[in-house]
Tab-separated table of C-alpha atoms in Angstrom:
chain	number	residue	atom	x	y	z
A	18	MET	CA	66.609	-63.996	9.823
A	19	ASN	CA	67.242	-66.001	12.632
A	20	ARG	CA	64.038	-66.760	14.395
A	21	ASP	CA	65.401	-68.829	17.379
A	22	LEU	CA	65.761	-65.526	19.156
A	23	LYS	CA	62.073	-65.139	20.011
A	24	LYS	CA	61.893	-62.140	22.045
A	25	GLU	CA	64.300	-60.401	20.070
A	26	PHE	CA	62.267	-61.395	16.943
A	27	GLU	CA	59.246	-60.182	18.566
A	28	ILE	CA	60.825	-56.768	19.481
A	29	LEU	CA	61.932	-56.225	15.864
A	30	LYS	CA	58.540	-57.265	14.412
A	31	HIS	CA	56.610	-54.747	16.625
A	32	SER	CA	58.963	-51.961	15.770
A	33	ASP	CA	57.959	-51.962	12.204
A	34	ILE	CA	61.276	-50.762	11.008
A	35	TYR	CA	61.336	-53.350	8.445
A	36	GLU	CA	59.031	-55.356	6.429
A	37	ILE	CA	59.844	-58.864	7.598
A	38	VAL	CA	59.255	-61.452	4.505
A	39	GLU	CA	59.907	-65.172	4.162
A	40	ASP	CA	61.416	-64.602	0.775
A	41	SER	CA	64.992	-65.898	0.677
A	42	THR	CA	65.694	-63.960	-2.647
A	43	ASN	CA	65.315	-60.743	-0.858
A	44	ALA	CA	68.539	-58.561	-0.897
A	45	SER	CA	68.618	-57.661	2.780
A	46	LYS	CA	69.532	-60.377	5.467
A	47	ILE	CA	68.761	-59.396	9.283
A	48	THR	CA	70.727	-61.391	11.885
A	49	LEU	CA	69.651	-60.757	15.159
A	50	HIS	CA	71.901	-61.028	18.229
A	51	PRO	CA	70.868	-61.866	21.792
A	52	MET	CA	69.900	-58.905	24.141
A	53	LYS	CA	71.886	-57.829	27.163
A	54	THR	CA	70.126	-56.663	29.971
A	55	TYR	CA	71.814	-54.280	32.793
A	56	THR	CA	69.410	-54.348	35.966
A	57	PRO	CA	69.920	-51.903	38.899
A	58	PRO	CA	72.156	-53.625	41.526
A	59	CYS	CA	69.398	-52.723	44.126
A	60	GLY	CA	65.374	-53.851	44.428
A	61	ASN	CA	64.570	-51.228	47.104
A	62	PRO	CA	61.981	-49.625	44.843
A	63	MET	CA	59.872	-53.018	44.791
A	64	ILE	CA	60.051	-53.158	48.695
A	65	GLY	CA	56.887	-51.234	49.076
A	66	SER	CA	55.083	-53.338	46.556
A	67	MET	CA	55.944	-56.529	47.800
A	68	ILE	CA	54.977	-55.434	51.662
A	69	THR	CA	51.660	-54.113	50.365
A	70	VAL	CA	50.951	-57.258	48.201
A	71	GLY	CA	51.093	-54.904	44.888
A	72	LEU	CA	48.627	-52.368	46.174
A	73	LEU	CA	51.433	-49.688	46.113
A	74	PRO	CA	53.018	-49.497	42.643
A	75	SER	CA	56.629	-49.406	41.978
A	76	ALA	CA	58.850	-48.928	39.162
A	77	PHE	CA	62.723	-49.334	38.569
A	78	PRO	CA	64.571	-48.717	35.226
A	79	TYR	CA	66.911	-50.904	33.558
A	80	ASP	CA	68.854	-50.951	30.267
A	81	ILE	CA	68.426	-53.436	27.268
A	82	VAL	CA	71.240	-53.485	24.534
A	83	TYR	CA	69.321	-54.554	21.370
A	84	SER	CA	71.553	-55.305	18.453
A	85	TYR	CA	71.462	-56.859	14.817
A	86	ASP	CA	73.206	-56.995	11.814
A	87	VAL	CA	71.660	-56.017	8.355
A	88	ALA	CA	73.799	-57.719	5.163
A	89	GLU	CA	72.919	-56.058	1.907
A	90	ASN	CA	74.750	-57.278	-1.231
A	91	SER	CA	78.240	-57.741	0.369
A	92	ALA	CA	78.326	-55.095	2.796
A	93	THR	CA	77.047	-55.647	6.730
A	94	LYS	CA	76.097	-53.162	9.197
A	95	ASN	CA	75.770	-53.607	12.832
A	96	TYR	CA	72.855	-51.602	14.412
A	97	GLN	CA	72.907	-51.241	18.153
A	98	TYR	CA	70.593	-49.476	20.433
A	99	LYS	CA	69.977	-48.900	24.113
A	100	LEU	CA	66.391	-49.374	25.226
A	101	GLN	CA	65.515	-47.852	28.577
A	102	VAL	CA	62.742	-50.219	29.899
A	103	TYR	CA	60.797	-49.541	33.505
A	104	GLN	CA	59.814	-52.821	35.235
A	105	SER	CA	56.512	-51.896	36.986
A	106	LEU	CA	55.428	-53.909	39.879
A	107	TRP	CA	51.424	-53.324	40.655
A	108	LEU	CA	48.581	-55.505	41.109
A	109	PHE	CA	46.548	-53.824	38.746
A	110	ASN	CA	49.085	-54.564	35.706
A	111	ILE	CA	46.522	-57.594	35.199
A	112	PHE	CA	44.496	-55.327	33.261
A	113	ARG	CA	46.806	-53.803	30.885
A	114	LEU	CA	45.539	-55.856	27.928
A	115	GLY	CA	47.685	-55.601	24.891
A	116	ARG	CA	50.853	-53.849	26.506
A	117	THR	CA	53.366	-56.601	26.352
A	118	PHE	CA	57.084	-56.377	26.899
A	119	SER	CA	57.728	-56.867	23.056
A	120	LYS	CA	55.366	-54.353	21.804
A	121	GLN	CA	56.499	-51.555	24.295
A	122	SER	CA	60.009	-52.622	23.621
A	123	GLY	CA	59.405	-52.587	19.693
A	124	LYS	CA	57.943	-48.958	20.104
A	125	ALA	CA	61.076	-48.194	21.934
A	126	LEU	CA	63.497	-49.647	19.247
A	127	LEU	CA	61.613	-47.687	16.549
A	128	GLY	CA	62.078	-44.363	18.579
A	129	SER	CA	65.659	-45.076	18.948
A	130	TYR	CA	66.178	-45.970	15.342
A	131	ILE	CA	64.266	-42.852	14.347
A	132	ALA	CA	66.361	-40.554	16.770
A	133	SER	CA	69.735	-42.304	15.319
A	134	ASN	CA	68.713	-41.562	11.842
A	135	LYS	CA	68.188	-37.867	11.968
């Protein structure tokens, strides 16, 4: 596992799809790929929050393409998921303890994984 991609590794860890171990003799090896983020071209939804210094909440969606390879024996399979994330801009987000980007994205990754394996 390439842990140098810290954000990607944290998302995979929080998804609980795989049990991540340090054993080098394990049959499965995971190779993470850098995430690709596609943001909307316009920031209009955030104007209200910026004018009111965060008192008026706003959110806009953007997409993240998350991908990794799983190598087992001599076969390598690529997994690619499109995660839809909402960026929120609100003064009271400072009280959202425990809800980090990696935890929420990990849940979204788990949901995409389960939906694709039905």
